[in-house]
Coordinates of C-alpha atoms in Angstrom, one line a residue:
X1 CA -16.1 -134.8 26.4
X2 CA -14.9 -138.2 27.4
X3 CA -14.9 -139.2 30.9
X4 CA -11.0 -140.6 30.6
X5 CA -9.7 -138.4 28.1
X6 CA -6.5 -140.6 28.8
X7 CA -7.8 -143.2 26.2
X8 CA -7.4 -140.4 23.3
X9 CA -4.9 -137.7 24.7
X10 CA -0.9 -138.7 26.6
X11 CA 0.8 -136.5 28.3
X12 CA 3.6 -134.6 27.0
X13 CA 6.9 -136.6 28.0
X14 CA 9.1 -134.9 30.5
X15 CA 12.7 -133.6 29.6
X16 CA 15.9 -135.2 31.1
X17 CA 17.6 -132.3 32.4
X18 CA 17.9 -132.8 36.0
X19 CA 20.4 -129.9 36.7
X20 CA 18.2 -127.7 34.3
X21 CA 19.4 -123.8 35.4
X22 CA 16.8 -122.0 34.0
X23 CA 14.5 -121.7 37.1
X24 CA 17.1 -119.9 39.1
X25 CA 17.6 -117.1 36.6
X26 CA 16.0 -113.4 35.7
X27 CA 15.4 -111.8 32.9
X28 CA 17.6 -108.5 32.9
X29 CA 18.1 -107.4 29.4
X30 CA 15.5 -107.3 26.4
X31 CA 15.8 -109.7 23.5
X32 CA 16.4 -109.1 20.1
X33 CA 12.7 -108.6 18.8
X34 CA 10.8 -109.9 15.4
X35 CA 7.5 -108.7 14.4
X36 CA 5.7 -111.5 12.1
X37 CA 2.7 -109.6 12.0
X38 CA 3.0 -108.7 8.5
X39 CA 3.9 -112.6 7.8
X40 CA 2.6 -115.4 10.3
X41 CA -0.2 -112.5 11.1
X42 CA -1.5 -111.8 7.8
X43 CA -2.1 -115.4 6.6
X44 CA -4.5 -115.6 10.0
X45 CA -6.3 -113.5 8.6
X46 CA -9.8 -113.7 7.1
X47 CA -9.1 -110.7 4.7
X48 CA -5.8 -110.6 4.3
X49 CA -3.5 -107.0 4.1
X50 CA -4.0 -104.9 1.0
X51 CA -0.7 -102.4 0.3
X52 CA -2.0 -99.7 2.1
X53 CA -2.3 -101.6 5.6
X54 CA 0.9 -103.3 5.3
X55 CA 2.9 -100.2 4.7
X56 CA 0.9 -98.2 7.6
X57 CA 1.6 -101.5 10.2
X58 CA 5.0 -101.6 8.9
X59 CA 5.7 -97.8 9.4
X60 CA 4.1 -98.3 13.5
X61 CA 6.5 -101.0 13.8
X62 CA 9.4 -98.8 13.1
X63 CA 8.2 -96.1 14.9
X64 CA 7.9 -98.7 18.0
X65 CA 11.3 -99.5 17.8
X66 CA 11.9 -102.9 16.0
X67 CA 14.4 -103.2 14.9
X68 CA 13.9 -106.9 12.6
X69 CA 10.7 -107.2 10.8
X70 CA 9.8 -110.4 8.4
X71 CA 7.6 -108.5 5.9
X72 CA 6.4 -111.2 4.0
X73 CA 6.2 -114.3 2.0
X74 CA 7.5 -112.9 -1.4
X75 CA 6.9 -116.7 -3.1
X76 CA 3.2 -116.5 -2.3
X77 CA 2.0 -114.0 -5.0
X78 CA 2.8 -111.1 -6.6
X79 CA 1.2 -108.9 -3.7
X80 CA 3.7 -110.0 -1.3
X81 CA 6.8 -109.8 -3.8
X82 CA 5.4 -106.5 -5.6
X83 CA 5.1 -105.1 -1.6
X84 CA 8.4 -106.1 -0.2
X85 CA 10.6 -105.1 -3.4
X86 CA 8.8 -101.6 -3.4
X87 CA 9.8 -101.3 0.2
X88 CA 14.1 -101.7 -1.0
X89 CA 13.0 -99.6 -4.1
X90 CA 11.7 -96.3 -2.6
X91 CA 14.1 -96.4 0.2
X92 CA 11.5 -96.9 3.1
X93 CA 14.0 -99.5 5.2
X94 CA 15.6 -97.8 7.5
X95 CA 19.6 -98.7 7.8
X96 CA 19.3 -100.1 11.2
X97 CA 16.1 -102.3 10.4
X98 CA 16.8 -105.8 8.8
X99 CA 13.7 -107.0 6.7
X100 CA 13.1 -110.6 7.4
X101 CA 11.3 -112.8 4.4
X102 CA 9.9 -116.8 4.8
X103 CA 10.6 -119.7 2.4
X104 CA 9.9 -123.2 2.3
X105 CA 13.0 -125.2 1.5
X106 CA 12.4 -125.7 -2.0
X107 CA 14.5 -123.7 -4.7
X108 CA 12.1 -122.0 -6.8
X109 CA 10.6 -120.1 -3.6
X110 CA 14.5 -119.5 -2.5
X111 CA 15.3 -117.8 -5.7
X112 CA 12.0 -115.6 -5.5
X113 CA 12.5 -114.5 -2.1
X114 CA 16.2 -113.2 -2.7
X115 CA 15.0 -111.7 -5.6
X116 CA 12.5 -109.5 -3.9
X117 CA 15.2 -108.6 -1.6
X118 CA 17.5 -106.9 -4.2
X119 CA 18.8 -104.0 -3.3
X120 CA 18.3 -103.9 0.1
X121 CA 21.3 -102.7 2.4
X122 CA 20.4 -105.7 5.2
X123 CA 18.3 -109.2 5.1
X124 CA 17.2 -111.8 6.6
X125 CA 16.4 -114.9 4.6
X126 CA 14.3 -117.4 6.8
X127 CA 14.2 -120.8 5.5
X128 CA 11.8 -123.6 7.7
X129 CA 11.3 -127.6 7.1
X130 CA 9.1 -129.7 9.5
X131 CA 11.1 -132.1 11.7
X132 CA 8.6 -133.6 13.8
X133 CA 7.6 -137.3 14.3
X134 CA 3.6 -136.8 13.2
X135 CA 4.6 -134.0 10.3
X136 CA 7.2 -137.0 9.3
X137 CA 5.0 -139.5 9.1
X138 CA 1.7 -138.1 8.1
X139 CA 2.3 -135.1 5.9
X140 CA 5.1 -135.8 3.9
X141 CA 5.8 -139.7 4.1
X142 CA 9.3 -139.6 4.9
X143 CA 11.9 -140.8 7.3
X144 CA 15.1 -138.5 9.3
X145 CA 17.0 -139.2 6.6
X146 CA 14.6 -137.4 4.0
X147 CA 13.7 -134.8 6.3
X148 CA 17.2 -133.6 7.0
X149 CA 18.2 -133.4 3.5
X150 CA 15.0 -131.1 3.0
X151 CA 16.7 -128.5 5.1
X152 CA 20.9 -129.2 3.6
X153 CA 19.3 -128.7 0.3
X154 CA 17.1 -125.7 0.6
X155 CA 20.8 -124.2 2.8
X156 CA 22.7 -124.8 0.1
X157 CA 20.6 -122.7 -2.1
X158 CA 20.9 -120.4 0.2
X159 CA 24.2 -120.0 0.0
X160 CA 24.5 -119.6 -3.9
X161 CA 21.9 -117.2 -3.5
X162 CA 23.1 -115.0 -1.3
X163 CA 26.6 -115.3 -3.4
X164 CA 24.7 -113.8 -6.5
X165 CA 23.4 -110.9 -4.8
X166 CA 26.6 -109.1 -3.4
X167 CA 25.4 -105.6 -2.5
X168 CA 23.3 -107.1 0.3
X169 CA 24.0 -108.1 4.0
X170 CA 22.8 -111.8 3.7
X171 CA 21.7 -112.8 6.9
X172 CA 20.1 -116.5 7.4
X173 CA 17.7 -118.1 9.7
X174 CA 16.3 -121.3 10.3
X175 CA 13.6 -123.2 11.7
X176 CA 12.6 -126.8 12.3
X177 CA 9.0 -126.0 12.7
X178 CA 7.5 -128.1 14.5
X179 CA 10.3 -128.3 17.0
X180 CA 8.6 -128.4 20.2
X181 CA 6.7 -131.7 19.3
X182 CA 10.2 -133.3 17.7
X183 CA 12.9 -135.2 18.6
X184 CA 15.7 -132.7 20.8
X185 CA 18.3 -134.8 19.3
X186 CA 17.1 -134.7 15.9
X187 CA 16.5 -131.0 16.1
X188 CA 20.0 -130.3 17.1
X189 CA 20.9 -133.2 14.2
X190 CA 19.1 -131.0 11.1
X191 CA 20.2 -127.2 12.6
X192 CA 23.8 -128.5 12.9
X193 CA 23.6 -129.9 9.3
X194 CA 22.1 -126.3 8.5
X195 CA 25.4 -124.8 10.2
X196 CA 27.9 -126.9 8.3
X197 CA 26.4 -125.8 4.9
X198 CA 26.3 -121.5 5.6
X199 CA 29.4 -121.8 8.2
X200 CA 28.3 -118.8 10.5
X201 CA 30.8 -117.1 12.6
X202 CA 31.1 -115.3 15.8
X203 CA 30.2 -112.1 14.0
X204 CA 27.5 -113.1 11.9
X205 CA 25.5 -116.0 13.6
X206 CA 23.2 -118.2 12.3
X207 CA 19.4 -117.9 13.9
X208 CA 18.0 -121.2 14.9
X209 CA 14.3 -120.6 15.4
X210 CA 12.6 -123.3 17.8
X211 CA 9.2 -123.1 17.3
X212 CA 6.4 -124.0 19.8
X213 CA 4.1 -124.4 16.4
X214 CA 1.5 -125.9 18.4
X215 CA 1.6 -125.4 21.8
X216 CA 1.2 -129.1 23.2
X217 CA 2.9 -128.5 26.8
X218 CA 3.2 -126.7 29.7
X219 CA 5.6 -123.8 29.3
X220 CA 8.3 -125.5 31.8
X221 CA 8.6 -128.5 29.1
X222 CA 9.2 -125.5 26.4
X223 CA 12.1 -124.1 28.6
X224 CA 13.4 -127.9 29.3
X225 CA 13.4 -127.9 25.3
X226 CA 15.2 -124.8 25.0
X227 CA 17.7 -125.4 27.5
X228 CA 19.1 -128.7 26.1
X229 CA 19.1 -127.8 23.0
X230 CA 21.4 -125.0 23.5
X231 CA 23.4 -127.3 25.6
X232 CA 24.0 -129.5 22.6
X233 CA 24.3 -127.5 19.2
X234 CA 27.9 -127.8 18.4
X235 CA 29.6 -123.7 18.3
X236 CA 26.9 -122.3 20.4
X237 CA 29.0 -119.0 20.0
X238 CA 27.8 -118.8 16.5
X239 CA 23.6 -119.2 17.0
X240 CA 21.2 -116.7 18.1
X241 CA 18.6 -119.2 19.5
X242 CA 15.1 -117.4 19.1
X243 CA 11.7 -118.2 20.3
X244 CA 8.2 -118.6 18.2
X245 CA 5.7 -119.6 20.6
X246 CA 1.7 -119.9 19.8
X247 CA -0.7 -119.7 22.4
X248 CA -2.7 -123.2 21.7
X249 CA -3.2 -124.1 25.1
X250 CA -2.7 -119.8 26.6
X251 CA 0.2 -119.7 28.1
X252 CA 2.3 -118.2 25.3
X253 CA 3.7 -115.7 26.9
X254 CA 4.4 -117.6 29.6
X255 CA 6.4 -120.2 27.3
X256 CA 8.7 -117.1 25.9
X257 CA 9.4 -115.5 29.5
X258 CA 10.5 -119.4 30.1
X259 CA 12.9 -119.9 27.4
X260 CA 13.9 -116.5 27.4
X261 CA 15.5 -117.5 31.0
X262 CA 16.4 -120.9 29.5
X263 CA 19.3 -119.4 27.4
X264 CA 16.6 -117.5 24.0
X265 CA 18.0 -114.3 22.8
X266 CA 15.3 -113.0 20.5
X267 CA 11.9 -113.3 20.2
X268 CA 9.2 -113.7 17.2
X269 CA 5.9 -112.8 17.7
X270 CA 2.8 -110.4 17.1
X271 CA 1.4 -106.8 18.3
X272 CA -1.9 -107.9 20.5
X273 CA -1.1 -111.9 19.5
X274 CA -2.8 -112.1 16.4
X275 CA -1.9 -115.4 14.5
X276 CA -3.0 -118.6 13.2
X277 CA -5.7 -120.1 15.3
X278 CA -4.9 -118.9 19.3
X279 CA -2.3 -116.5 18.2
X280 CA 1.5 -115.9 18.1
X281 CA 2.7 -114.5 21.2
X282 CA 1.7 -110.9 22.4
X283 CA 5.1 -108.9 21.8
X284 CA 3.5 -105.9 23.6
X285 CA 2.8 -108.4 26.7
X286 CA 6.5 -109.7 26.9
X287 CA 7.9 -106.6 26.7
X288 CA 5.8 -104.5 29.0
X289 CA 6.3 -107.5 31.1
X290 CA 9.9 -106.8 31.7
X291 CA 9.2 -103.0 31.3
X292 CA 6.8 -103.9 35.3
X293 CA 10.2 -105.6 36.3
X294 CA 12.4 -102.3 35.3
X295 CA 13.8 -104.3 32.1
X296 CA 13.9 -101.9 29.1
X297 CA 11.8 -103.6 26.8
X298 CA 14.1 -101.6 24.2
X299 CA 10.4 -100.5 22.4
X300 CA 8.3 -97.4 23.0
X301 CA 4.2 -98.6 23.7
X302 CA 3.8 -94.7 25.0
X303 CA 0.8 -94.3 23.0
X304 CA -0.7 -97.7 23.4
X305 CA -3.7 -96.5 21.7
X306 CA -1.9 -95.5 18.7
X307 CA -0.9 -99.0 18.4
X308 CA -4.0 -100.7 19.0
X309 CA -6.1 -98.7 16.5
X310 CA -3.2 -99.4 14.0
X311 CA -3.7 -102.6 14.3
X312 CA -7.4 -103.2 14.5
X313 CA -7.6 -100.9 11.2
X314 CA -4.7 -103.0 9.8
X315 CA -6.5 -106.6 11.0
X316 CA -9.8 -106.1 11.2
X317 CA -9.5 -107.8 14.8
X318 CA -11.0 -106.0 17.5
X319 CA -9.0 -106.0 20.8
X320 CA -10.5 -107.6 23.6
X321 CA -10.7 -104.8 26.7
X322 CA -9.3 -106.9 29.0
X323 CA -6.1 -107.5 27.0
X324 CA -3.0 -107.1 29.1
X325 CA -1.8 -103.8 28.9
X326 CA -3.6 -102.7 26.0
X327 CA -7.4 -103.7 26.8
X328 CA -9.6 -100.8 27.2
X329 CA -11.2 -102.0 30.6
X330 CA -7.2 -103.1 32.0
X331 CA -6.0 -100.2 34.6
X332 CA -10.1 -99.9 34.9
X333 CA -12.0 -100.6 38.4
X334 CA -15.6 -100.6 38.9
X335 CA -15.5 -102.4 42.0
X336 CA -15.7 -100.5 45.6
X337 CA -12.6 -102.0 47.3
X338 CA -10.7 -102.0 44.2
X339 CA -11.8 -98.3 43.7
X340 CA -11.0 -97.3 47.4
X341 CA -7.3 -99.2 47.5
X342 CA -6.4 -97.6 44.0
X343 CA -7.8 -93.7 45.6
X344 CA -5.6 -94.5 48.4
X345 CA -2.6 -95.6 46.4
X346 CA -2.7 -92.7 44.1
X347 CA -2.8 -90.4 47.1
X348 CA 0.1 -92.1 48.7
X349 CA 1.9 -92.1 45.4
X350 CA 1.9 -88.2 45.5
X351 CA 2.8 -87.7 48.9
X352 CA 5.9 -89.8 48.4
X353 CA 9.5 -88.5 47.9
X354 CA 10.7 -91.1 45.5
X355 CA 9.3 -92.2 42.0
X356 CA 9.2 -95.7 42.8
X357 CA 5.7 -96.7 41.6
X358 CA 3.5 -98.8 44.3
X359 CA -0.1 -98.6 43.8
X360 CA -2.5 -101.3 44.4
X361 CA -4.0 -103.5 42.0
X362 CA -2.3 -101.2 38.9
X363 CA 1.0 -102.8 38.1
X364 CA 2.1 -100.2 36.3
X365 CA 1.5 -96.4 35.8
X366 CA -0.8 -95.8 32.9
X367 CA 0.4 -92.8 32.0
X368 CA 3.4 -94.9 30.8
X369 CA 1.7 -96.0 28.2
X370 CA -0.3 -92.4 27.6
X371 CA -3.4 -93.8 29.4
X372 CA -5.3 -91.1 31.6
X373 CA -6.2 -91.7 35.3
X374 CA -10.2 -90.6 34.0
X375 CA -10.3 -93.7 33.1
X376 CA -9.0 -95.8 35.6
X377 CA -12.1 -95.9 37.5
X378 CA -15.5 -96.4 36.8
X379 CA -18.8 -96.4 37.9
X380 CA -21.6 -98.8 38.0
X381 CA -23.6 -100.8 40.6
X382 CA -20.8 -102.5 41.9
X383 CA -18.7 -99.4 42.9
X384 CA -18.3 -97.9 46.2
X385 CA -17.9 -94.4 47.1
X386 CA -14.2 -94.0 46.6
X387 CA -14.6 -94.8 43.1
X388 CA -17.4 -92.6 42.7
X389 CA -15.4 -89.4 44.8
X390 CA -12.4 -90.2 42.5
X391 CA -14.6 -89.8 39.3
X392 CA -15.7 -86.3 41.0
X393 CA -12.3 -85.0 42.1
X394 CA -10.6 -86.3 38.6
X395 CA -13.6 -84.6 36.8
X396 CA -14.7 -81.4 38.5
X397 CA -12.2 -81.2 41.6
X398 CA -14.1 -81.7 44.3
X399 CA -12.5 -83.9 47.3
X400 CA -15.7 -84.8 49.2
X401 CA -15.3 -85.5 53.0
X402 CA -15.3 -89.1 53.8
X403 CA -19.1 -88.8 55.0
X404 CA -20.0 -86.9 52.5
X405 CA -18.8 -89.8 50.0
X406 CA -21.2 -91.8 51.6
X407 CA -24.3 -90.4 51.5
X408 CA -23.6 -89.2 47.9
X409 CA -22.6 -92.7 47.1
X410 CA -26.1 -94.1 48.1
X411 CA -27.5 -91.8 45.2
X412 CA -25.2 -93.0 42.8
X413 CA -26.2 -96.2 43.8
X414 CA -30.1 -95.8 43.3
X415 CA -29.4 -94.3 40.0
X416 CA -27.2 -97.4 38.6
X417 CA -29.5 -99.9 40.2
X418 CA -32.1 -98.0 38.0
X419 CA -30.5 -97.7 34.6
X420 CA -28.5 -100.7 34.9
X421 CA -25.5 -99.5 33.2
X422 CA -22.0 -97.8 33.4
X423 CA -22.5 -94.1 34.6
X424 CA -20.0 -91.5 33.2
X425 CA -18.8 -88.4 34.9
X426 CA -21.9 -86.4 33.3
X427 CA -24.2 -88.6 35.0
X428 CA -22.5 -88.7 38.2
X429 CA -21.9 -84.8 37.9
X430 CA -25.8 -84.4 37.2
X431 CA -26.7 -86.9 40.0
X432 CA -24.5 -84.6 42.2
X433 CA -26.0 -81.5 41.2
X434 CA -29.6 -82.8 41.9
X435 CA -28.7 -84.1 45.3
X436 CA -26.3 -81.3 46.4
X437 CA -26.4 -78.3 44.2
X438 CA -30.2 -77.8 43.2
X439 CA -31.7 -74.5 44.8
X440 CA -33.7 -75.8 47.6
X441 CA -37.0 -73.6 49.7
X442 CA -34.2 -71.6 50.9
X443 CA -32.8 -68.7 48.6
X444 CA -29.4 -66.4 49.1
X445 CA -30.1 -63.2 47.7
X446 CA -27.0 -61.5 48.8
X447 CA -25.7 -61.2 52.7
X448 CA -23.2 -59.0 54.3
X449 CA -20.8 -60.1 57.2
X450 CA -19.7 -57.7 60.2
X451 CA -18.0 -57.7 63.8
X452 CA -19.2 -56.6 67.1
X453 CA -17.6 -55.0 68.9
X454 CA -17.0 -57.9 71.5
X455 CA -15.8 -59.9 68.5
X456 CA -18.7 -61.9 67.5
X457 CA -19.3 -62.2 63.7
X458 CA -23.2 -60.6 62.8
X459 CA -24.6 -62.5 59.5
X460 CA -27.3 -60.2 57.8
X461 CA -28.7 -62.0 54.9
X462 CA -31.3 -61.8 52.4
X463 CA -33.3 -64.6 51.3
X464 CA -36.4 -65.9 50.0
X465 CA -38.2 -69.0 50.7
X466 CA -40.9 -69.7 48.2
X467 CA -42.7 -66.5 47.4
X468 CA -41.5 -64.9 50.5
X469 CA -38.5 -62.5 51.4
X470 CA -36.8 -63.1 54.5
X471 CA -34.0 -61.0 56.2
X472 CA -32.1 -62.7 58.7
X473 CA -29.5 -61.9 61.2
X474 CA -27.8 -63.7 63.6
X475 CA -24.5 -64.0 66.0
X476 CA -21.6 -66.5 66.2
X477 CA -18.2 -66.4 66.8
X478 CA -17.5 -67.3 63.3
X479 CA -19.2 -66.9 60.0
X480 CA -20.7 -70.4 59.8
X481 CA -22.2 -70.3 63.2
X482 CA -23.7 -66.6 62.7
X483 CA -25.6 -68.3 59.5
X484 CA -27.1 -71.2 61.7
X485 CA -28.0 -68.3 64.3
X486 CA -30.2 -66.7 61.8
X487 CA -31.5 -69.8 60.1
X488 CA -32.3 -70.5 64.1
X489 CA -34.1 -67.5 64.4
X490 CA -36.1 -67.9 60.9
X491 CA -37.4 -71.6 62.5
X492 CA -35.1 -73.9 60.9
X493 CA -32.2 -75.2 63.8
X494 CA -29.7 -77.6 62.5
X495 CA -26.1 -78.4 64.6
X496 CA -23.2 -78.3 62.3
X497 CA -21.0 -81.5 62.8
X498 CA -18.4 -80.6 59.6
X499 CA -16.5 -78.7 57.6
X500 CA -14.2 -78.6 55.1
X501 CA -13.2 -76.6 52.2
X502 CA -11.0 -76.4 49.6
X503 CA -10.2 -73.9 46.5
X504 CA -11.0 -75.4 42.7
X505 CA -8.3 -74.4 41.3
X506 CA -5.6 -71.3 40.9
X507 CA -5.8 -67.5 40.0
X508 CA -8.2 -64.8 40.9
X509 CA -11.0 -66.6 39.0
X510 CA -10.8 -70.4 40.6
X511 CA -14.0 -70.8 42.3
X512 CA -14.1 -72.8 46.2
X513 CA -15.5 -75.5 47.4
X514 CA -17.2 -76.0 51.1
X515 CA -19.3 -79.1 52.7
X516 CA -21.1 -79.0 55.9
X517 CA -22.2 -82.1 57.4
X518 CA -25.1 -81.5 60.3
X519 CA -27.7 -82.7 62.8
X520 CA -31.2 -81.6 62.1
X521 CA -33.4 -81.3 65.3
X522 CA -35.3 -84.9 64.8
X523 CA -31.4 -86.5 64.6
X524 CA -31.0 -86.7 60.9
X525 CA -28.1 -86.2 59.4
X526 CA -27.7 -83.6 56.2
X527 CA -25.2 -82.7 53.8
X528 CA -24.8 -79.5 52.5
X529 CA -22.5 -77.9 49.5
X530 CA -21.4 -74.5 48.1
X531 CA -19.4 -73.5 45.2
X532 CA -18.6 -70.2 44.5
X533 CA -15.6 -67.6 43.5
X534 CA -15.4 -66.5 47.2
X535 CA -15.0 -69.4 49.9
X536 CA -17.1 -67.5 52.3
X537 CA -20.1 -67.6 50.0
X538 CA -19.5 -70.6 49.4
X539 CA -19.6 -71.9 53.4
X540 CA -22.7 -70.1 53.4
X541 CA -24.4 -71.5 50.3
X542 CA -23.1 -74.8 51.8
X543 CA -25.0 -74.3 55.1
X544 CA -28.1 -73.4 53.6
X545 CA -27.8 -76.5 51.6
X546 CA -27.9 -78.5 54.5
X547 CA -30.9 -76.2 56.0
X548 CA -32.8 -77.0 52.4
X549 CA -32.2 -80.9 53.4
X550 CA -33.3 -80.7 56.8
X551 CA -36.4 -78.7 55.6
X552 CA -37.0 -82.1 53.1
X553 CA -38.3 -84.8 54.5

């Protein structure tokens, strides 16, 4: 890298629009959306679509909800043409989708693209020129002049065209690729030349596409771009201005969002951003982008997964898990303070009365997007013991007292420091079991629980401790302290400091939980837990849990 990259790279020039109002606005509506995938998507990749994977992505694209699709580039072989012309020929369009195809401005690949539109009850024909200064110059050797008769020429074919094929809807759009690196002036020159030739109206409006081909500025500049130039076409009333951004320098989305609030009404892009070499812009990011801001997107992502294996199959591009919205690892904590806020915030979310969502560090609800809460967190070495309670109550339905989440978190701990890995609920189950739920010295055989006649609860258990049989008794004035009596009596004295319980679940069958914290006579402190069908077994198997710790030393 050069020390003063100044001496090969300028800065992008700065827009004169002083009174620019774009900052100052919000987005409140959705665009009108355009998958590419199927066009500007396909050529990015290394293996391009076969049949089969272009009708399953186009049939997910419907189902999402878009509503304008650009299914190919008819003019580059017969497996585009033979693809889109089967899709008007066995009726698979649906009347309120309009297919979108690409052409160069040059007549021959005009003519081929209507053609494999016959038939169909709606199109878009999407004709493109460069315009820019360095596309001028060095690929094509021509001046303004030359350039903006490219574009009057290849409209004019469009028109005949779309006069020799009747039956159909004709819709037209245009691009000056290349537009955020040209001219505004000369942009606004060519599209208005463009207008004068197909003479759109009110009702059926031309598209002027303003591409961000290479992204060469900060998304500000874009919006500045996007602004003027709708400022300045001539019958404004009659364009649809839409947005093509790439992510060259990442801020893609960023750059839409911006000229969305700069005046844009539809947007061209990709599922997950797949394009030519950074990408086209993530659709699924700008819309669930609005969707966090209470904007309808006006497209359904509520099986996200659906989409993304769709798309990977479709691609052969694995998404990346931390991929807005759609990652694997994106509504997933492993850290301890994350864990612990998120815990919190799901539990204030419940106690709530209203449905506003407000929990921290998760934007939105995953279950929007049919995402489980299993996996929102995680365990490894870096979680804390809220993430790892919140694995165990998700999983098994245990809510472990706030002590009790410690101590068990210091296993989980040792055992992640050890394997050096993610731990899944098995593990931390299994880890719980051993520490918790593993039959210790102390056996219950089977006990029986009466009253005196002063009130005092009388424990009378059997149990065995190694190869002995031991029956105890003892008093309290409640069950748990007429077990500790006994255990007293038997030689092993531990001072209960806690207790909770709580049932497993609902029905005559739904076992209980109970956890005892206590003292042990040298001042340790011990945990103990029970599970059972009957809570009051299960307060007793949890005290002699923490008598089996305190007999460990």
């Amino acid at each position: 890298m050069l020390r003063d990259p100044s001496t090969k790279y300028r800065p992008f020039p700065q827009i004169d629009l002083p009174d620019r109002q774009w900052p100052a606005r919000t987005i409140t509506q959705a665009p009108r959306w355009l998958s590419t995938d199927m066009r500007d998507g396909n050529q990015a990749l290394i293996d391009p679509m076969d049949g089969e994977k272009k009708a399953r992505f186009f049939d997910l694209l419907v189902r999402l909800g878009l509503k304008e699709i650009e299914v190919g580039f008819p003019s580059a072989g017969a497996t585009e043409f033979d693809f889109i012309q089967g899709l008007v020929r066995d009726g698979r369009i649906p009347d309120d989708v309009m297919v979108q195809v690409l052409t160069q401005s040059r007549r021959d690949l005009i003519e081929t693209s209507f053609a494999s539109l016959a038939g169909a009850k709606t199109a878009i024909v999407h004709l493109y020129n460069a315009v820019s200064p360095a596309w001028r110059r060095i690929v094509f050797g021509m001046d303004r002049a030359d350039i903006k008769q490219i574009a009057i020429d290849g409209a004019k074919v469009l028109r005949d065209q779309a006069a020799k094929y009747p039956g159909t809807d004709w819709r037209f759009e245009y691009s000056p690729e290349t537009f955020s690196t040209a001219e505004l002036d000369f942009s606004v020159e060519v599209c208005a030349a463009v207008m004068e030739v197909l003479q759109p109206t009110a009702d059926k409006p031309i598209i002027l596409n303003l591409p961000a081909t290479v992204e060469a500025a900060t998304p500000n500049i874009y919006a500045d771009q996007i602004e003027w130039f709708g400022r300045n076409i001539p019958n404004r009333d009659r364009v649809v201005i839409s947005l093509h951004t790439h992510n060259d320098r990442g801020t893609g989305v960023a750059a839409t969002e911006l000229g969305l609030l700069a005046g844009a009404e539809r947007v061209e892009g990709c599922l997950l951003g797949n394009g030519e070499r950074t990408g086209n812009v993530d659709l699924v990011t700008v819309a669930m982008n609005m969707y966090s801001q209470g904007v309808d997107p006006g497209l359904d992502f509520s099986n996200i997964d659906e989409v993304v294996n769709t798309v990977e199959y479709c691609t052969g591009i694995k998404t990346h898990p931390r991929s807005p919205y759609a990652g694997e690892l994106v509504f997933t904590a492993f850290s301890g303070s994350h864990q612990d806020a998120i815990k919190k915030g799901f539990a204030a979310q419940a106690a709530r009365n209203d449905e506003l969502w407000e929990v921290p560090y998760l934007p939105i609800d995953p279950a929007d997007l049919g995402r489980s809460y299993e996996a929102v967190i995680r365990v490894n070495s870096q979680s804390g013991k809220g993430g790892v309670a919140w694995v165990l109550e998700q999983d098994r339905g245990l809510k472990l007292p706030k002590r009790l989440q410690a101590d068990f978190s210091r296993h989980v701990q040792r055992l992640a420091d050890e394997s050096s890995r993610e731990l899944g609920a098995a593990d931390i189950w299994a880890e719980f079991q051993r520490a918790y739920l593993t039959p210790g010295p102390l056996l219950l055989v089977d006990y029986h629980e009466t009253r005196s006649t002063d009130g005092d609860r009388i424990f009378a258990g059997s149990l065995t401790h190694g190869d002995r049989r031991l029956s105890l008794t003892g008093r309290g004035n409640g069950l748990i302290s007429s077990v500790v009596a006994a255990l007293a009596e038997a030689g092993t004295t531990i001072e209960i400091q806690d207790y909770a319980e709580h049932a497993l679940g609902h029905g005559t069958g739904a076992q209980a939980a109970a956890y005892v914290e206590a003292r042990t006579a040298d001042g340790r402190t011990v945990f103990g837990v029970g599970v059972d069908t009957d809570i009051a077994t299960a307060s007793v198997r949890a005290v002699l849990g923490a008598a089996n710790a305190a007999l460990t030393p």
